Short mmCIF file of C-alpha atoms in Angstrom, two decimals:
data_model
loop_
_atom_site.label_atom_id
_atom_site.label_comp_id
_atom_site.label_asym_id
_atom_site.label_seq_id
_atom_site.Cartn_x
_atom_site.Cartn_y
_atom_site.Cartn_z
CA UNK A 1110 92.16 86.57 75.01
CA UNK A 1111 94.99 88.83 75.12
CA UNK A 1112 96.93 89.33 77.80
CA UNK A 1113 98.23 93.34 77.85
CA UNK A 1114 101.10 94.50 80.68
CA UNK A 1115 101.00 98.51 81.31
CA UNK A 1116 101.81 101.19 83.24
CA UNK A 1117 99.78 104.57 83.78
CA UNK A 1118 100.91 108.04 84.12
CA UNK A 1119 98.87 108.97 87.07
CA UNK A 1120 99.73 112.69 86.01
CA UNK A 1121 99.14 112.48 82.51
CA UNK A 1122 96.76 109.31 82.29
CA UNK A 1123 99.28 108.28 79.86
CA UNK A 1124 99.13 104.10 79.16
CA UNK A 1125 102.60 102.15 78.08
CA UNK A 1126 101.61 98.96 76.94
CA UNK A 1127 105.08 96.72 77.87
CA UNK A 1128 103.71 93.14 76.78
CA UNK A 1129 101.20 91.32 75.06
CA UNK A 1130 100.70 87.30 75.40
CA UNK A 1131 98.44 84.61 74.16
CA UNK A 1132 98.81 83.46 78.21
CA UNK A 1133 96.34 84.40 80.64
CA UNK A 1134 99.04 86.57 82.73
CA UNK A 1135 97.71 88.47 86.17
CA UNK A 1136 98.76 90.94 88.69
CA UNK A 1137 101.90 92.49 88.06
CA UNK A 1138 104.18 93.78 91.10
CA UNK A 1139 107.16 96.23 90.64
CA UNK A 1140 110.55 95.64 92.01
CA UNK A 1141 111.78 97.89 94.74
CA UNK A 1142 114.92 98.61 92.28
CA UNK A 1143 112.33 99.64 89.22
CA UNK A 1144 113.92 97.27 86.63
CA UNK A 1145 111.24 94.67 86.69
CA UNK A 1146 107.91 93.78 86.91
CA UNK A 1147 106.72 90.59 88.36
CA UNK A 1148 103.38 88.59 87.42
CA UNK A 1149 102.12 85.26 87.72
CA UNK A 1150 100.07 82.78 84.68
CA UNK A 1151 98.93 79.16 84.54
CA UNK A 1152 100.20 78.48 88.26
CA UNK A 1153 103.72 79.94 88.09
CA UNK A 1154 105.67 83.22 88.44
CA UNK A 1155 107.38 85.20 85.64
CA UNK A 1156 109.93 87.89 85.80
CA UNK A 1157 109.18 90.98 83.06
CA UNK A 1158 112.27 92.88 82.93
CA UNK A 1159 111.56 96.42 81.78
CA UNK A 1160 114.73 96.81 79.10
CA UNK A 1161 113.73 93.92 77.23
CA UNK A 1162 109.93 92.66 78.35
CA UNK A 1163 109.42 89.15 78.14
CA UNK A 1164 108.50 86.10 80.14
CA UNK A 1165 111.76 84.53 82.51
CA UNK A 1166 109.77 82.50 84.63
CA UNK A 1167 110.76 82.09 88.58
CA UNK A 1168 111.86 78.64 89.96
CA UNK A 1169 109.16 78.20 92.72
CA UNK A 1170 110.62 74.92 93.45
CA UNK A 1171 107.21 72.26 94.66
CA UNK A 1172 104.64 75.27 94.36
CA UNK A 1173 103.07 74.98 90.98
CA UNK A 1174 99.44 76.14 91.78
CA UNK A 1175 100.11 80.06 92.45
CA UNK A 1176 97.40 82.31 92.64
CA UNK A 1177 97.46 86.06 91.56
CA UNK A 1178 98.30 87.03 95.60
CA UNK A 1179 101.97 87.64 95.58
CA UNK A 1180 104.53 90.19 96.02
CA UNK A 1181 108.11 91.69 97.09
CA UNK A 1182 109.41 92.55 100.43
CA UNK A 1183 110.55 96.37 100.95
CA UNK A 1184 114.06 94.85 100.21
CA UNK A 1185 113.55 93.10 97.29
CA UNK A 1186 115.07 90.03 98.78
CA UNK A 1187 112.17 88.11 99.30
CA UNK A 1188 108.86 86.99 97.20
CA UNK A 1189 105.66 86.11 99.17
CA UNK A 1190 103.35 83.70 97.12
CA UNK A 1191 99.83 82.07 97.88
CA UNK A 1192 99.91 78.60 96.56
CA UNK A 1193 97.72 75.34 96.99
CA UNK A 1194 99.78 72.49 95.80
CA UNK A 1195 100.95 71.43 99.39
CA UNK A 1196 98.00 72.18 101.69
CA UNK A 1197 94.93 71.67 99.30
CA UNK A 1198 93.76 75.15 99.79
CA UNK A 1199 95.71 78.70 99.22
CA UNK A 1200 98.33 78.92 102.06
CA UNK A 1201 101.69 81.93 102.30
CA UNK A 1202 105.11 80.96 101.56
CA UNK A 1203 108.47 82.76 101.02
CA UNK A 1204 111.02 82.64 98.78
CA UNK A 1205 114.22 84.36 97.61
CA UNK A 1206 113.33 86.63 94.46
CA UNK A 1207 115.97 84.64 92.48
CA UNK A 1208 113.87 81.73 93.26
CA UNK A 1209 113.78 78.43 95.52
CA UNK A 1210 112.18 76.07 97.59
CA UNK A 1211 108.95 78.33 99.37
CA UNK A 1212 109.20 78.39 103.03
CA UNK A 1213 105.53 78.15 104.83
CA UNK A 1214 104.61 80.88 106.87
CA UNK A 1215 100.67 80.44 107.88
CA UNK A 1216 99.51 76.71 109.39
CA UNK A 1217 96.10 78.06 108.42
CA UNK A 1218 94.50 77.84 105.18
CA UNK A 1219 92.97 79.30 103.16
CA UNK A 1220 95.18 82.41 103.35
CA UNK A 1221 95.94 84.94 100.66
CA UNK A 1222 98.93 86.94 100.56
CA UNK A 1223 98.22 91.06 100.17
CA UNK A 1224 101.08 93.07 101.90
CA UNK A 1225 104.34 93.45 103.10
CA UNK A 1226 105.00 95.98 106.29
CA UNK A 1227 107.29 98.62 105.52
CA UNK A 1228 109.83 97.05 107.82
CA UNK A 1229 109.41 93.67 106.32
CA UNK A 1230 108.86 92.05 109.45
CA UNK A 1231 104.81 91.19 108.99
CA UNK A 1232 102.85 90.03 106.34
CA UNK A 1233 99.24 91.06 105.88
CA UNK A 1234 96.48 88.95 104.39
CA UNK A 1235 92.84 87.26 103.79
CA UNK A 1236 92.08 84.53 105.40
CA UNK A 1237 88.50 82.49 106.16
CA UNK A 1238 88.28 80.96 109.70
CA UNK A 1239 85.87 79.07 111.13
CA UNK A 1240 85.73 81.05 114.49
CA UNK A 1241 85.27 84.40 112.21
CA UNK A 1242 82.11 82.90 111.20
CA UNK A 1243 83.81 81.04 107.98
CA UNK A 1244 83.98 84.75 106.69
CA UNK A 1245 87.31 86.45 104.78
CA UNK A 1246 88.49 88.67 107.50
CA UNK A 1247 92.02 90.64 107.30
CA UNK A 1248 95.02 89.00 109.90
CA UNK A 1249 99.04 89.60 110.26
CA UNK A 1250 101.50 87.29 110.86
CA UNK A 1251 105.38 88.17 111.77
CA UNK A 1252 107.66 86.81 108.58
CA UNK A 1253 108.75 83.62 110.69
CA UNK A 1254 105.21 82.82 111.14
CA UNK A 1255 103.78 81.45 114.54
CA UNK A 1256 100.00 82.77 115.60
CA UNK A 1257 98.30 84.86 113.39
CA UNK A 1258 96.25 87.91 114.43
CA UNK A 1259 93.11 89.17 113.25
CA UNK A 1260 92.48 92.51 112.79
CA UNK A 1261 88.78 93.06 111.40
CA UNK A 1262 85.53 91.74 112.08
CA UNK A 1263 81.84 92.23 111.27
CA UNK A 1264 82.44 92.46 107.48
CA UNK A 1265 80.75 90.13 105.19
CA UNK A 1266 83.99 89.58 103.45
CA UNK A 1267 87.36 91.66 103.42
CA UNK A 1268 90.11 91.24 100.79
CA UNK A 1269 92.92 93.33 99.52
CA UNK A 1270 94.84 94.62 102.57
CA UNK A 1271 98.19 96.86 101.74
CA UNK A 1272 100.11 98.68 104.11
CA UNK A 1273 100.91 102.45 104.05
CA UNK A 1274 104.86 103.25 103.82
CA UNK A 1275 104.98 104.95 107.14
CA UNK A 1276 102.86 101.48 108.46
CA UNK A 1277 100.44 103.46 110.26
CA UNK A 1278 97.40 102.10 108.36
CA UNK A 1279 96.30 99.16 106.43
CA UNK A 1280 94.30 99.45 103.26
CA UNK A 1281 91.20 97.03 102.67
CA UNK A 1282 88.38 96.42 100.81
CA UNK A 1283 85.37 95.05 103.03
CA UNK A 1284 81.61 94.44 102.33
CA UNK A 1285 78.89 95.45 104.81
CA UNK A 1286 75.36 94.74 103.38
CA UNK A 1287 75.87 94.16 99.84
CA UNK A 1288 78.22 97.85 99.68
CA UNK A 1289 81.57 97.09 99.23
CA UNK A 1290 83.93 100.08 99.99
CA UNK A 1291 87.51 100.87 100.75
CA UNK A 1292 88.48 101.13 104.36
CA UNK A 1293 91.51 101.21 106.49
CA UNK A 1294 92.34 99.91 109.75
CA UNK A 1295 95.40 100.60 112.37
CA UNK A 1296 97.44 97.54 112.26
CA UNK A 1297 96.32 96.43 115.80
CA UNK A 1298 92.90 96.92 114.53
CA UNK A 1299 91.79 99.82 116.04
CA UNK A 1300 91.06 103.05 114.55
CA UNK A 1301 88.86 101.72 111.43
CA UNK A 1302 87.69 104.12 108.77
CA UNK A 1303 85.69 104.34 105.70
CA UNK A 1304 87.33 105.81 103.10
CA UNK A 1305 85.02 105.52 100.48
CA UNK A 1306 81.20 105.82 100.15
CA UNK A 1307 79.75 105.50 96.82
CA UNK A 1308 77.26 103.19 94.18
CA UNK A 1309 80.69 101.30 92.77
CA UNK A 1310 81.92 98.13 94.33
CA UNK A 1311 85.45 99.12 95.29
CA UNK A 1312 88.83 96.37 95.46
CA UNK A 1313 91.97 96.26 95.81
CA UNK A 1314 93.40 99.69 97.05
CA UNK A 1315 97.08 100.09 97.20
CA UNK A 1316 99.02 103.40 99.00
CA UNK A 1317 101.62 104.85 96.31
CA UNK A 1318 105.54 104.73 98.24
CA UNK A 1319 105.34 108.48 98.76
CA UNK A 1320 102.17 108.02 100.82
CA UNK A 1321 99.88 110.83 99.17
CA UNK A 1322 97.52 108.43 96.76
CA UNK A 1323 95.44 105.22 97.08
CA UNK A 1324 95.09 103.33 93.21
CA UNK A 1325 92.10 101.19 93.15
CA UNK A 1326 89.71 99.01 91.25
CA UNK A 1327 86.56 99.98 90.63
CA UNK A 1328 83.72 97.52 89.33
CA UNK A 1329 80.20 98.91 87.83
CA UNK A 1330 77.26 98.92 90.81
CA UNK A 1331 75.80 95.78 91.81
CA UNK A 1332 78.93 93.59 90.85
CA UNK A 1333 79.04 90.40 92.87
CA UNK A 1334 82.79 89.34 93.87
CA UNK A 1335 85.59 90.72 91.81
CA UNK A 1336 85.22 88.54 88.80
CA UNK A 1337 87.03 88.98 85.44
CA UNK A 1338 86.15 89.98 82.36
CA UNK A 1339 84.12 92.86 82.92
CA UNK A 1340 84.78 96.59 82.77
CA UNK A 1341 86.36 98.36 85.62
CA UNK A 1342 87.92 102.04 86.37
CA UNK A 1343 91.40 102.59 87.61
CA UNK A 1344 90.90 105.01 89.83
CA UNK A 1345 92.79 107.03 92.26
CA UNK A 1346 92.07 109.42 95.72
CA UNK A 1347 94.14 110.72 98.33
CA UNK A 1348 95.38 108.52 101.30
CA UNK A 1349 93.48 111.26 103.32
CA UNK A 1350 90.20 110.43 101.33
CA UNK A 1351 88.19 112.75 99.35
CA UNK A 1352 86.38 112.32 96.02
CA UNK A 1353 88.47 109.82 93.45
CA UNK A 1354 89.63 110.50 89.99
CA UNK A 1355 88.92 108.28 87.09
CA UNK A 1356 92.65 107.37 85.23
CA UNK A 1357 91.07 105.04 82.48
CA UNK A 1358 88.28 102.71 81.90
CA UNK A 1359 89.09 98.98 80.80
CA UNK A 1360 88.19 95.46 80.33
CA UNK A 1361 89.80 93.57 83.13
CA UNK A 1362 88.94 92.98 86.70
CA UNK A 1363 90.31 89.82 88.60
CA UNK A 1364 93.94 90.00 87.56
CA UNK A 1365 94.12 93.46 86.67
CA UNK A 1366 95.19 95.44 90.30
CA UNK A 1367 94.81 92.32 92.81
CA UNK A 1368 98.65 92.88 94.52
CA UNK A 1369 100.77 95.87 94.96
CA UNK A 1370 102.12 97.47 92.05
CA UNK A 1371 103.42 100.74 91.93
CA UNK A 1372 106.33 102.25 90.92
CA UNK A 1373 109.30 103.02 93.29
CA UNK A 1374 108.91 106.91 92.24
CA UNK A 1375 105.57 106.26 92.95
CA UNK A 1376 104.33 108.28 89.23
CA UNK A 1377 103.30 105.23 87.70
CA UNK A 1378 101.83 101.63 88.85
CA UNK A 1379 100.90 98.69 86.85
CA UNK A 1380 98.42 96.49 85.94
CA UNK A 1381 96.63 93.64 83.79
CA UNK A 1382 94.09 94.62 81.07
CA UNK A 1383 92.39 92.35 78.89
CA UNK A 1384 91.64 92.06 74.80
CA UNK A 1385 88.94 89.62 73.32
#
């Protein structure tokens, strides 16, 4: 199977293919300077310069079992990663964007990183905890670690939390009674709002840097979880809610749009699709 790293223009719907690989690659991030994408594959991270697309491995020290939940700090100096090498389950670390030894942030596992607050001081992620009924809920934690804060409850499953650029909301996908929809909540856990209500199985909402739009992944009705190798749609909706616009139908799913991937100018975002 081939992994195809591409971007899409949200106004025209035009796709630009940047890199095709026989390796299984996932989850692009766009660096704040607009010059580079970062992807994972085979437990490692790679830098993909846009001027000369190719895979340049990033040194992640002992962390050799990275999943696809990774991303950049707002100033572009740090990477957050989710890795199970040390803890046996996914744990969140940070390291310099140029590479280096990871510094552990979450003491509890499993924890999967998904978003960074605009001021760079807080991480949001999902974790499964006994006191939360062994369900995945949304949490936040200070960049320096410490005590985590549980933001959601009463969901059967949550994933993909991502901050709005003004820091006033955290978007996420939440499942209740078999329906997976997009929601947003204040960072203190108040003001919960449902933002989609349709038959699709909606995952991984990512607010644009200009605060106007949210890109997300829509599975076909009846899909369980967020599997790979499915026909899915990239959709765009207003940050205020309302009917979404379908940008592209593709073969993908898991690995396509797990983490923030907007270009700094909000005109494009990056994603992975796959070909058998």
